């Protein structure tokens, strides 16, 4: 299958490129008026996710406006716990909530082994549809949450301030925590492989809550399962290498260990300089990031200057994919994202 623009795949594999490719975490979302319109028509966020035509439509919306170098399939990391029977709801202003969070040992033991092609068929249908519609314009990214981050939501029941329930679980009942994480690691591996077989050409694993753990706990309860997943993911499909990106937010102390997980690239949040990250791990993996998302709230001049700061910090050479250090927020003016993309297009060739 032909691919007109494979810059991101090349950059993730640290192969030479003529400019720094860019995509944006949460590039389809509430900062786009057309997304808000489609979501209103759909009635709810989950209906949007579960209807492949609508999921495909919102996946493509940012690509109609902007010269992005990849699409990311529209879905959510919490589809796996939902498919396991926890009952996901998104209530306005409160974030995700599970109707049946994990409250005891029986709940964990009772979790089903997922057949992802069956229970998450709507995600695979969306992936296939987006691939057809993209017709090789740019690669399609598939994704999943990490076992640790999924477990956090499943045990807390929703967003949490101090994560007391999940932390009590790992300290009081570590064997039960491992049972849960093991089940999730198997499901995540199957889920990513099903997305790859359906047409995802790159996959990213989001460990949004890795940063709440102590260094030892991070290795034991998060990194171990990331490593297991990376080693189980299909790395070759349609005659092409499928790069794996690991994004752990707030985990910069463990950068070297993350780079040893077997992934092709690390996503970085904005609390570390590209220069330091590259010095510590740059010859092992590509780096993705890492503009502070709040820069997009300022103005085009500042956005251009801060983009140049990130590009210069990475410096000369290949192996950089430009992105934000976390998802774009709903209060961003789409014209400001345009300013960022133009700046990266214009400024990055000098570094290659
Ligand atoms: O990047 C993309 O454009 C693809 C779509 C995508 C969504 N969620 C859509 C979404 C991706 C990759 C995610 C990942 C995700 N979901 C993560 C990991 C990344 C991160 O941000 O750390 C997490 C932790 C979630 C769980 C989740 N989903 C939360 C906490 C929320 C509500 C909080 C918020 O931002 O409002 C969601 C809802 C969600 N997922 C929205 C979108 C566009 C907003 C829902 C809406 O339209 O109201």
Short mmCIF file of N, CA, C and O in Angstrom, two decimals, residues 25-40 45 48 58 61-62 65 74 76 90-96 327-334:
data_model
loop_
_atom_site.label_atom_id
_atom_site.label_comp_id
_atom_site.label_asym_id
_atom_site.label_seq_id
_atom_site.Cartn_x
_atom_site.Cartn_y
_atom_site.Cartn_z
N UNK A 25 -1.17 15.60 19.93
CA UNK A 25 -2.00 14.74 20.78
C UNK A 25 -3.36 15.41 20.99
O UNK A 25 -3.41 16.61 21.25
N UNK A 26 -4.43 14.64 20.84
CA UNK A 26 -5.81 15.13 20.89
C UNK A 26 -6.11 16.12 19.77
O UNK A 26 -6.84 17.10 19.98
N UNK A 27 -5.52 15.86 18.58
CA UNK A 27 -5.71 16.81 17.49
C UNK A 27 -7.16 16.89 17.02
O UNK A 27 -7.58 17.91 16.47
N UNK A 28 -7.94 15.82 17.23
CA UNK A 28 -9.38 15.88 16.99
C UNK A 28 -10.01 16.14 18.35
O UNK A 28 -9.84 15.35 19.26
N UNK A 29 -10.73 17.24 18.49
CA UNK A 29 -11.29 17.50 19.81
C UNK A 29 -11.98 18.84 19.92
O UNK A 29 -12.23 19.51 18.92
N UNK A 30 -12.25 19.20 21.16
CA UNK A 30 -13.18 20.30 21.43
C UNK A 30 -12.71 21.69 21.04
O UNK A 30 -13.51 22.61 21.03
N UNK A 31 -11.42 21.87 20.72
CA UNK A 31 -11.00 23.20 20.27
C UNK A 31 -11.48 23.45 18.83
O UNK A 31 -11.42 24.59 18.36
N UNK A 32 -11.94 22.42 18.14
CA UNK A 32 -12.42 22.57 16.76
C UNK A 32 -13.94 22.71 16.75
O UNK A 32 -14.65 21.79 17.17
N UNK A 33 -14.47 23.83 16.21
CA UNK A 33 -15.93 23.99 16.16
C UNK A 33 -16.62 22.87 15.39
O UNK A 33 -17.71 22.44 15.76
N UNK A 34 -15.96 22.35 14.34
CA UNK A 34 -16.60 21.27 13.56
C UNK A 34 -16.71 19.98 14.40
O UNK A 34 -17.65 19.21 14.24
N UNK A 35 -15.74 19.77 15.32
CA UNK A 35 -15.85 18.62 16.23
C UNK A 35 -17.06 18.79 17.15
O UNK A 35 -17.86 17.86 17.33
N UNK A 36 -17.21 19.99 17.70
CA UNK A 36 -18.32 20.25 18.63
C UNK A 36 -19.66 20.03 17.92
O UNK A 36 -20.60 19.49 18.51
N UNK A 37 -19.72 20.44 16.65
CA UNK A 37 -20.96 20.23 15.88
C UNK A 37 -21.24 18.74 15.69
O UNK A 37 -22.35 18.28 15.93
N UNK A 38 -20.22 17.99 15.30
CA UNK A 38 -20.43 16.55 15.07
C UNK A 38 -20.79 15.85 16.38
O UNK A 38 -21.66 14.98 16.41
N UNK A 39 -20.14 16.26 17.48
CA UNK A 39 -20.46 15.64 18.77
C UNK A 39 -21.89 15.96 19.18
O UNK A 39 -22.60 15.10 19.71
N UNK A 40 -22.33 17.19 18.93
CA UNK A 40 -23.72 17.56 19.27
C UNK A 40 -24.69 16.71 18.46
O UNK A 40 -25.69 16.22 18.99
N UNK A 45 -20.23 11.66 23.50
CA UNK A 45 -18.88 11.29 23.11
C UNK A 45 -18.77 9.80 22.80
O UNK A 45 -18.16 9.40 21.81
N UNK A 48 -20.14 8.88 19.50
CA UNK A 48 -19.16 9.28 18.48
C UNK A 48 -18.11 8.17 18.29
O UNK A 48 -17.80 7.77 17.18
N UNK A 58 -14.53 12.68 12.49
CA UNK A 58 -13.79 13.56 13.41
C UNK A 58 -12.27 13.30 13.36
O UNK A 58 -11.48 14.20 13.59
N UNK A 61 -11.22 15.55 10.48
CA UNK A 61 -11.44 17.01 10.58
C UNK A 61 -10.15 17.81 10.73
O UNK A 61 -9.94 18.77 9.98
N UNK A 62 -9.26 17.46 11.67
CA UNK A 62 -8.04 18.28 11.77
C UNK A 62 -7.16 18.20 10.52
O UNK A 62 -6.45 19.16 10.21
N UNK A 65 -8.11 20.82 7.90
CA UNK A 65 -7.69 22.18 8.20
C UNK A 65 -6.20 22.38 8.13
O UNK A 65 -5.73 23.46 7.78
N UNK A 74 -9.88 8.29 16.08
CA UNK A 74 -10.66 8.88 17.15
C UNK A 74 -11.30 7.78 17.99
O UNK A 74 -12.09 6.98 17.51
N UNK A 76 -10.94 6.37 22.55
CA UNK A 76 -10.48 6.77 23.87
C UNK A 76 -9.72 5.61 24.50
O UNK A 76 -9.94 4.46 24.13
N UNK A 90 -19.39 9.58 30.22
CA UNK A 90 -18.72 10.88 30.28
C UNK A 90 -19.77 11.90 30.63
O UNK A 90 -20.69 12.15 29.86
N UNK A 91 -19.66 12.48 31.83
CA UNK A 91 -20.61 13.52 32.18
C UNK A 91 -19.91 14.87 32.04
O UNK A 91 -18.74 15.00 32.39
N UNK A 92 -20.63 15.82 31.50
CA UNK A 92 -20.09 17.15 31.21
C UNK A 92 -19.40 17.75 32.43
O UNK A 92 -19.98 17.80 33.52
N UNK A 93 -18.15 18.12 32.26
CA UNK A 93 -17.42 18.79 33.33
C UNK A 93 -16.82 17.86 34.38
O UNK A 93 -16.06 18.29 35.24
N UNK A 94 -17.17 16.58 34.34
CA UNK A 94 -16.67 15.66 35.38
C UNK A 94 -15.66 14.66 34.86
O UNK A 94 -15.08 13.91 35.63
N UNK A 95 -15.49 14.60 33.55
CA UNK A 95 -14.58 13.61 32.97
C UNK A 95 -15.20 12.24 32.99
O UNK A 95 -16.40 12.08 33.25
N UNK A 96 -14.40 11.21 32.74
CA UNK A 96 -14.94 9.85 32.65
C UNK A 96 -15.34 9.28 34.02
O UNK A 96 -14.70 9.57 35.02
N UNK A 327 -1.92 16.66 25.59
CA UNK A 327 -2.97 16.97 24.61
C UNK A 327 -3.28 18.45 24.49
O UNK A 327 -3.16 19.21 25.45
N UNK A 328 -3.73 18.84 23.30
CA UNK A 328 -4.19 20.22 23.08
C UNK A 328 -5.46 20.44 23.90
O UNK A 328 -6.29 19.55 24.04
N UNK A 329 -5.59 21.63 24.48
CA UNK A 329 -6.72 21.90 25.39
C UNK A 329 -7.87 22.56 24.63
O UNK A 329 -7.66 23.19 23.59
N UNK A 330 -9.11 22.43 25.16
CA UNK A 330 -10.28 22.93 24.43
C UNK A 330 -10.28 24.44 24.23
O UNK A 330 -10.98 24.93 23.34
N UNK A 331 -9.50 25.19 25.01
CA UNK A 331 -9.53 26.65 24.91
C UNK A 331 -8.58 27.22 23.86
O UNK A 331 -8.40 28.43 23.77
N UNK A 332 -7.95 26.35 23.05
CA UNK A 332 -6.99 26.84 22.05
C UNK A 332 -7.73 27.34 20.80
O UNK A 332 -8.67 26.71 20.32
N UNK A 333 -7.26 28.49 20.27
CA UNK A 333 -7.76 29.03 19.01
C UNK A 333 -7.13 28.20 17.87
O UNK A 333 -5.91 28.11 17.78
N UNK A 334 -7.95 27.58 17.01
CA UNK A 334 -7.38 26.75 15.93
C UNK A 334 -6.34 27.50 15.09
O UNK A 334 -5.40 26.87 14.58
#
